[in-house]
mmCIF file of C-alpha atoms in Angstrom:
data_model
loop_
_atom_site.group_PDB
_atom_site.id
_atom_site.type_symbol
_atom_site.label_atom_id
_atom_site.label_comp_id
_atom_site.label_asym_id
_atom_site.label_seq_id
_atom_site.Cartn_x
_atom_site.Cartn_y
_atom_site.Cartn_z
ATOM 1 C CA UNK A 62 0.000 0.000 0.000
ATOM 2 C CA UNK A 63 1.062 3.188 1.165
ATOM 3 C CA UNK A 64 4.194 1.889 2.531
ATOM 4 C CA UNK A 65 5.340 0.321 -0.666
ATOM 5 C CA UNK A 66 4.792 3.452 -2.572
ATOM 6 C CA UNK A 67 6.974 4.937 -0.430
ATOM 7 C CA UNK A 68 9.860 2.886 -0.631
ATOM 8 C CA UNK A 69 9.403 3.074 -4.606
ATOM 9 C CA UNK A 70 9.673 7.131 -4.248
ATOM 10 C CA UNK A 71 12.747 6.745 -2.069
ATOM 11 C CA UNK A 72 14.355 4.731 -4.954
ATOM 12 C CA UNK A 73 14.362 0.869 -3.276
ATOM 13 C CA UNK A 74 11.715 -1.798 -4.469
ATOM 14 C CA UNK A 75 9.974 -3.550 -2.049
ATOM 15 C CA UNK A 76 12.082 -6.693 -2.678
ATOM 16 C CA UNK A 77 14.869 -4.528 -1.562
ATOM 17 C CA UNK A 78 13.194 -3.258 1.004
ATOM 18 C CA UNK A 79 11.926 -7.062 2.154
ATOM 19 C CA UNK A 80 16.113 -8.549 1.497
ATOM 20 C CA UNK A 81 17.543 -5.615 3.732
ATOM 21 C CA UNK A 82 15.160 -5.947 6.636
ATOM 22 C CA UNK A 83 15.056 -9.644 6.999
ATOM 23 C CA UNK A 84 14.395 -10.957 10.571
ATOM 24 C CA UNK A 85 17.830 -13.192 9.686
ATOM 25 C CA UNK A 86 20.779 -11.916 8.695
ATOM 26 C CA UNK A 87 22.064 -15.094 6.584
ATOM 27 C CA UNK A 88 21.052 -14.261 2.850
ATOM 28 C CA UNK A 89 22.754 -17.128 0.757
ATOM 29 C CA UNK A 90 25.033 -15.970 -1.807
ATOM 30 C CA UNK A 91 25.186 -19.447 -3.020
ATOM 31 C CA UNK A 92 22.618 -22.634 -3.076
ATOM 32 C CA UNK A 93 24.811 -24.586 -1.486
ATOM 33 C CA UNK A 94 24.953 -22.356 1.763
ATOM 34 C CA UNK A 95 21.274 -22.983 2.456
ATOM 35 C CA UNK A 96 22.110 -26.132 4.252
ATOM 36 C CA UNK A 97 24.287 -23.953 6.059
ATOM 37 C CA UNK A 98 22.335 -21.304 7.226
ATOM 38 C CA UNK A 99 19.633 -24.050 8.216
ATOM 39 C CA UNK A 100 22.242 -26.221 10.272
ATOM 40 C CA UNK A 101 20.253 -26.155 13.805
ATOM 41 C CA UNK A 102 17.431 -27.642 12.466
ATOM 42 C CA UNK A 103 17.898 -29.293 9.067
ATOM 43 C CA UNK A 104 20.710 -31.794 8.197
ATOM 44 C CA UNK A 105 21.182 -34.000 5.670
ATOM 45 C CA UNK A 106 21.152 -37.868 5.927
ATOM 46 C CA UNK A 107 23.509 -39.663 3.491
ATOM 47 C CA UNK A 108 22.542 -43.236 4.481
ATOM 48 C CA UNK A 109 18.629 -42.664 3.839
ATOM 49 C CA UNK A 110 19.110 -39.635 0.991
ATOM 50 C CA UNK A 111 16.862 -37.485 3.563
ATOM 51 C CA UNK A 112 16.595 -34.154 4.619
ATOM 52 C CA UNK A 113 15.990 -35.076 8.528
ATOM 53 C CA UNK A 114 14.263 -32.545 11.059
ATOM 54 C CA UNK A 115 16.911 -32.326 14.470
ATOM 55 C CA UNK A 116 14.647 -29.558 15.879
ATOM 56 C CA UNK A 117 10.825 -28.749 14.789
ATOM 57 C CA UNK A 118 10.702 -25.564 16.614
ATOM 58 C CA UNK A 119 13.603 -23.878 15.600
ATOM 59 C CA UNK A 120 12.789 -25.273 11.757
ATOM 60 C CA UNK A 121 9.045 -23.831 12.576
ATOM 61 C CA UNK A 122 9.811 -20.765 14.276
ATOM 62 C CA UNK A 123 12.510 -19.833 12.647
ATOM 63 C CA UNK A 124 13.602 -21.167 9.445
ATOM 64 C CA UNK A 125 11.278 -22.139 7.779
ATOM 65 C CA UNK A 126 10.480 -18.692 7.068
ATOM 66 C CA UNK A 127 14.506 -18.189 6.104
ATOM 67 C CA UNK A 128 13.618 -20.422 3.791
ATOM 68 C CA UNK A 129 10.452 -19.068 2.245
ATOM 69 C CA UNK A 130 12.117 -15.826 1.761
ATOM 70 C CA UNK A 131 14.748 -17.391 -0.244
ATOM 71 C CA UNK A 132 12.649 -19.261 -2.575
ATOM 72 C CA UNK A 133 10.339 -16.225 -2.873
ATOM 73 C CA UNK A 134 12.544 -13.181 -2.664
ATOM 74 C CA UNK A 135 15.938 -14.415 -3.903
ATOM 75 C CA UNK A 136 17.388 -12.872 -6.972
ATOM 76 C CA UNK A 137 19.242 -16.004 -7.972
ATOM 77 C CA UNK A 138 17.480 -18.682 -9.585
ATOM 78 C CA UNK A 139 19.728 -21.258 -7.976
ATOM 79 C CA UNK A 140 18.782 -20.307 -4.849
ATOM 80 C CA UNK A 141 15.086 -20.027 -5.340
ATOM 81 C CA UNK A 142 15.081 -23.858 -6.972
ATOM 82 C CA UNK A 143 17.175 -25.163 -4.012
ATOM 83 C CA UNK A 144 15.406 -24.026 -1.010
ATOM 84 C CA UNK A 145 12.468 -24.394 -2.912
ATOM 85 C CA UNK A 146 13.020 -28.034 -3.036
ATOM 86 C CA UNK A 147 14.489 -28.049 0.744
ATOM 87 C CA UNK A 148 11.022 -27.244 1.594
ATOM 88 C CA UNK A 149 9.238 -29.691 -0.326
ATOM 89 C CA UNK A 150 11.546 -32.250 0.912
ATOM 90 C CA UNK A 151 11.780 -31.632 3.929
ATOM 91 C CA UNK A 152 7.576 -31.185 4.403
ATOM 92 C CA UNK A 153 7.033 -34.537 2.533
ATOM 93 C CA UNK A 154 9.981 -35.831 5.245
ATOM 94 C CA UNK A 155 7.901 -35.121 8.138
ATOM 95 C CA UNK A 156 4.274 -36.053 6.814
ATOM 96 C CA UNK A 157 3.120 -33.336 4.930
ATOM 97 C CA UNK A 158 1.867 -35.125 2.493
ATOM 98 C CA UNK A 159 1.435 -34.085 -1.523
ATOM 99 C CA UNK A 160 -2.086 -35.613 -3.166
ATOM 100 C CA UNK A 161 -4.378 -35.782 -5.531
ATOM 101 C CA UNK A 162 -8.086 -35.178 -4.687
ATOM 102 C CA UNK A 163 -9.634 -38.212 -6.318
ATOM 103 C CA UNK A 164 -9.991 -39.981 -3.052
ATOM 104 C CA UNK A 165 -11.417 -37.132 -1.301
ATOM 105 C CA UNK A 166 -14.207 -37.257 -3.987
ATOM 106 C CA UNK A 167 -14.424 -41.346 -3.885
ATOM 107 C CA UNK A 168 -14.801 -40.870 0.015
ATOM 108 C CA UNK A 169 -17.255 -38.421 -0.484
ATOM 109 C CA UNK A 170 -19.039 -40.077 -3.329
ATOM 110 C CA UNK A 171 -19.859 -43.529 -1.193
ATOM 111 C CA UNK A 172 -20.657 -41.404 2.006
ATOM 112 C CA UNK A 173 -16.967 -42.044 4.315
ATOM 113 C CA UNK A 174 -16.996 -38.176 4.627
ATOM 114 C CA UNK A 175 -19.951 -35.625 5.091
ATOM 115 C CA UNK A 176 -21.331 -34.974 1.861
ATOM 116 C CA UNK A 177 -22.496 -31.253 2.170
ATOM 117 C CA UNK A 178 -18.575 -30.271 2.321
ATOM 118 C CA UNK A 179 -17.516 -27.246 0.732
ATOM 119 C CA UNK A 180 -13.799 -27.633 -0.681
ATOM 120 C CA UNK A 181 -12.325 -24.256 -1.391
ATOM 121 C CA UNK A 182 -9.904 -23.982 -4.305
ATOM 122 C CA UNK A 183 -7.590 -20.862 -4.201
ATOM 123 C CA UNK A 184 -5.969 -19.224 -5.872
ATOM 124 C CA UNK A 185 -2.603 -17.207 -4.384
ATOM 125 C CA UNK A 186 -1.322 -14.387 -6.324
ATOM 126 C CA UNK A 187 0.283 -12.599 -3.814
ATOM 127 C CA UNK A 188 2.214 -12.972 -0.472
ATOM 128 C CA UNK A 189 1.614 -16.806 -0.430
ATOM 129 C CA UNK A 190 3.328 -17.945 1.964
ATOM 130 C CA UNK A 191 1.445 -15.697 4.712
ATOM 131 C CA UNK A 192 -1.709 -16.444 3.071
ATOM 132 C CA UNK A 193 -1.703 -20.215 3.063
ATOM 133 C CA UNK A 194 -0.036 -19.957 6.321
ATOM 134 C CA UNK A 195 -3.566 -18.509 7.264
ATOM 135 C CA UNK A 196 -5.685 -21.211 5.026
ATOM 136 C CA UNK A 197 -4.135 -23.932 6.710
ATOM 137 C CA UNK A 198 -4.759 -22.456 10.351
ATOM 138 C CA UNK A 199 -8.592 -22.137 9.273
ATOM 139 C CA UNK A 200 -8.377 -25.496 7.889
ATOM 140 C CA UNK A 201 -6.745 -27.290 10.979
ATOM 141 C CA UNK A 202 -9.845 -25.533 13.369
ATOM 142 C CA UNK A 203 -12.595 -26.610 11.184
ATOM 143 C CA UNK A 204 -11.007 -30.099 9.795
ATOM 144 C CA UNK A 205 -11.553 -28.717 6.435
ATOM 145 C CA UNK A 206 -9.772 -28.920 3.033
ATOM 146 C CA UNK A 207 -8.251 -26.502 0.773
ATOM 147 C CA UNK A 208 -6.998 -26.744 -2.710
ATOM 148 C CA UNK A 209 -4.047 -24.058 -3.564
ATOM 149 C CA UNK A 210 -3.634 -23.617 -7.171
ATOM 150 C CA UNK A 211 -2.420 -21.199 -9.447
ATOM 151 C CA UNK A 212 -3.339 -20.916 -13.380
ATOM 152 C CA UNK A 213 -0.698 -21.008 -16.305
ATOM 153 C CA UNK A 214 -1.763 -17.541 -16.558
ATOM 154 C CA UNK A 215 -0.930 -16.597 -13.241
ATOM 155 C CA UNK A 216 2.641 -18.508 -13.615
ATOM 156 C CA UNK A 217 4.071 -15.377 -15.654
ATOM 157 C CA UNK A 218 2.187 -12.085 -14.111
ATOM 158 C CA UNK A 219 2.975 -13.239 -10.684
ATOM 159 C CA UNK A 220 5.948 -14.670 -11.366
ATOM 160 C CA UNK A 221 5.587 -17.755 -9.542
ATOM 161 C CA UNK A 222 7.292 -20.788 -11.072
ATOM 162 C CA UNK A 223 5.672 -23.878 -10.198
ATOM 163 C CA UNK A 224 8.126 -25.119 -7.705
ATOM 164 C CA UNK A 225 8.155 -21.846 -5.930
ATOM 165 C CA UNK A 226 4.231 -21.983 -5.727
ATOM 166 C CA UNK A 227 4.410 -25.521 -4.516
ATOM 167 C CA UNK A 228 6.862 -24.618 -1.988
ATOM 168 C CA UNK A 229 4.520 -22.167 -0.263
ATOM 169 C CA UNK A 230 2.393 -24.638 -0.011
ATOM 170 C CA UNK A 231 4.375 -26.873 2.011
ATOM 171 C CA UNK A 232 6.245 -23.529 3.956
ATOM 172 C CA UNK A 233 3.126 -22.329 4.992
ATOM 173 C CA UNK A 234 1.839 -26.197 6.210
ATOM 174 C CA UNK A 235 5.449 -26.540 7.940
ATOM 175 C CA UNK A 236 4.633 -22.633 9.989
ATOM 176 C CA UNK A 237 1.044 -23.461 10.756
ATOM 177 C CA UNK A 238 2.474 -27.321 12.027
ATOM 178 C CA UNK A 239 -0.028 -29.098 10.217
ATOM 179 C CA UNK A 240 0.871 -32.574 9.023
ATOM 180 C CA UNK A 241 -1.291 -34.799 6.449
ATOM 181 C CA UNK A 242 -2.493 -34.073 2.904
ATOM 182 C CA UNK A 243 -2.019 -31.472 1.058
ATOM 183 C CA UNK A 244 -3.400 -30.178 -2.405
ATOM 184 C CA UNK A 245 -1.954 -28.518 -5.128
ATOM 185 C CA UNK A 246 -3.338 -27.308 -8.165
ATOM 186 C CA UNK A 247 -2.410 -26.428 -12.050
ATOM 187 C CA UNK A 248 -5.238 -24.893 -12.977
ATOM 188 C CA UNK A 249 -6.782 -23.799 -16.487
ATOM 189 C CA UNK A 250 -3.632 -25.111 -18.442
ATOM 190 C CA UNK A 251 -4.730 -23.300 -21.341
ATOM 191 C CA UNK A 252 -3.313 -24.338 -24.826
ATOM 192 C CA UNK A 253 -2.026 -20.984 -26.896
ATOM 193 C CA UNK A 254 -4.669 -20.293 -29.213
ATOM 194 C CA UNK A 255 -2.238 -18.522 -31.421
ATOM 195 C CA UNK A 256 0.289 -21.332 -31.549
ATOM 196 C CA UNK A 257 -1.754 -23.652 -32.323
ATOM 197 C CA UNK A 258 -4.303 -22.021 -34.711
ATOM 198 C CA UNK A 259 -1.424 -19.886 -36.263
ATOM 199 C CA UNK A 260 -3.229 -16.303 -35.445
ATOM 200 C CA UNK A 261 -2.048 -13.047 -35.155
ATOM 201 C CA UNK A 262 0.635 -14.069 -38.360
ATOM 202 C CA UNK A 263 2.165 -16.633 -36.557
ATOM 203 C CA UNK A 264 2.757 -20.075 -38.068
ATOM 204 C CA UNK A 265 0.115 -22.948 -36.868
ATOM 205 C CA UNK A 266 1.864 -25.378 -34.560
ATOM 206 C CA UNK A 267 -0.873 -27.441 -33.427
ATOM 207 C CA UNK A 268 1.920 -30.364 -32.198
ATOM 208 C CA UNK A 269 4.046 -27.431 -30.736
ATOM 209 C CA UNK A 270 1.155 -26.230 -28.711
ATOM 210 C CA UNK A 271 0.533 -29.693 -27.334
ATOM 211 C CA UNK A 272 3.687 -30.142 -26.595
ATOM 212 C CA UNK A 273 4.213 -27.021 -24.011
ATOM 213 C CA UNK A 274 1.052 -28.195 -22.212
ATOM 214 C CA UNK A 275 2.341 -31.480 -21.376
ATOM 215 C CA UNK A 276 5.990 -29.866 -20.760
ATOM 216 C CA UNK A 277 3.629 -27.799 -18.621
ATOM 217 C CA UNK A 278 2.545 -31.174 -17.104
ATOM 218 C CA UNK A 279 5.951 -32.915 -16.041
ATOM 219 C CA UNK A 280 6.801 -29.510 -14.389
ATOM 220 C CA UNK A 281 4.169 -29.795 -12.464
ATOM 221 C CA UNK A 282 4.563 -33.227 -11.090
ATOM 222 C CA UNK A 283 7.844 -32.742 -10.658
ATOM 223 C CA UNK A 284 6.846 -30.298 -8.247
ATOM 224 C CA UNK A 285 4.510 -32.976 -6.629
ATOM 225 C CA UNK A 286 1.446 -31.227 -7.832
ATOM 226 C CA UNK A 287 -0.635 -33.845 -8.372
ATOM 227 C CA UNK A 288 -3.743 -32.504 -9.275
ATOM 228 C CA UNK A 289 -3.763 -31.079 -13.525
ATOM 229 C CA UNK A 290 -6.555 -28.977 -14.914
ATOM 230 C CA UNK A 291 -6.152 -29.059 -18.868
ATOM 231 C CA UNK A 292 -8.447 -26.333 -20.086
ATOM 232 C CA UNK A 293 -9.171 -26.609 -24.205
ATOM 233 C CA UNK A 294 -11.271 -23.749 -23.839
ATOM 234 C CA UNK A 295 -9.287 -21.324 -25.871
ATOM 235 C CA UNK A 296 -9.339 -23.596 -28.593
ATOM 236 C CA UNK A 297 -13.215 -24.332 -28.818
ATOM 237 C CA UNK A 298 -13.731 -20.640 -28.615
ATOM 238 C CA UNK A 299 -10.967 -19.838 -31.619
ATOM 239 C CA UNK A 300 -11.553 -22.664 -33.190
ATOM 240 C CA UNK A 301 -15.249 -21.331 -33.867
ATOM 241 C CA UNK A 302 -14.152 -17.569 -34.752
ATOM 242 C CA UNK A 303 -11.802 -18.833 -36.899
ATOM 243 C CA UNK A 304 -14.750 -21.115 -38.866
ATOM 244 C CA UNK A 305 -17.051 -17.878 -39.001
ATOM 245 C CA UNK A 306 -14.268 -15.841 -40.850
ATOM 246 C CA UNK A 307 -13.723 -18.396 -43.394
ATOM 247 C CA UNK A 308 -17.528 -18.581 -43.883
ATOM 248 C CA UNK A 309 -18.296 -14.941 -43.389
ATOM 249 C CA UNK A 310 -15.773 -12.954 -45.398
#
């Protein structure tokens, strides 16, 4: 708000702003000093190939949130992957728990859960980590669920890469200590209506356009988001204007 306007004037983005006035003052130069800065409460295990917990409440009350900035705020793309994938890691190490919602809806579907559920799906532009941090409390005091997702829109205009978005998820379950499934969402992976149909002068690439969704797709689960909306849309809709034209010179 105000506040951010503020800093702008004075000539510092609010990233800036947010990097100089951490809470911690270790800010990784390199990915491979996250494990580092982490030390009292992360280490590695070579024998099982494990990110082990030694101490919960430093890791909750302290670094996970190191963490989260780093994957959120960092200006090095090393560093945002890596303790991007610390977090996942180390949540799916201590039982938070990446899935798909097709058993929820099974369960639901022969009666093993109360039918007249409502299961928000959300979409985080903005300060995600705080804001799931605050879905999952509200989950945890009304045994709800909660599906965070973000659409292949979103992916560019809030510049949150997949990985990063998933990590949230998992930060903010780590900060509010909740432990069990969690669920992720691609949502409305939209095919490029001008790749495929060759508008605007570009060249039709129908195979090319397919191809980025399901490159789309393996990013996804290799961010353990398990749970893919494919949205043809576009392609119904231009497929149709594009008909009309040729019949309606």
């Amino acid at each position: 708000g105000g506040r951010e306007a503020d800093i702008k004037e004075g000539g510092a983005t609010y990233r800036e702003y947010l990097l100089a006035n951490q809470a911690s003052s270790a800010i990784a130069m390199e990915a491979s000093e996250l494990m580092q800065n982490i030390r009292e409460s992360v280490r590695f295990n070579a024998k099982t190939n494990t990110f082990d917990v030694v101490d919960a409440d430093i890791l909750r009350n302290q670094d996970v949130d190191y963490l989260a900035r780093e994957a959120a705020l960092s200006n090095n793309p090393d560093i945002k992957k890596a303790a991007s994938w610390l977090l996942i890691e180390v949540g799916e190490n201590i039982g938070i728990k990446s899935s798909s919602m097709h058993d929820v809806y099974e369960a639901r579907k022969v009666g093993k859960i109360l039918k007249k559920i409502t299961v928000p799906a959300n979409n985080i532009r903005g300060m995600s980590f705080d804001t799931m941090e605050t879905g999952f409390d509200v989950m945890k005091q009304n045994n709800g669920i909660v599906i965070f997702e973000i659409a292949r829109s979103e992916i560019d205009y809030t510049k949150q890469p997949l990985y990063e978005y998933s990590a949230m998820v998992y930060a903010a379950a780590i900060k509010a200590g909740y432990k069990g499934k969690i669920f992720i969402q691609l949502d409305h992976a939209q095919y490029k209506k001008e790749k495929y149909f060759g508008f605007k002068g570009k060249q039709a690439d129908p195979n090319g356009a397919r191809q980025d969704i399901v490159k789309l797709i393996d990013e996804a689960v290799d961010a353990r988001i398990f749970n893919i909306d494919v949205d043809p849309s576009s392609l119904m809709i231009a497929g149709n204007l594009k008909k009309q034209d040729a019949t309606n010179p």
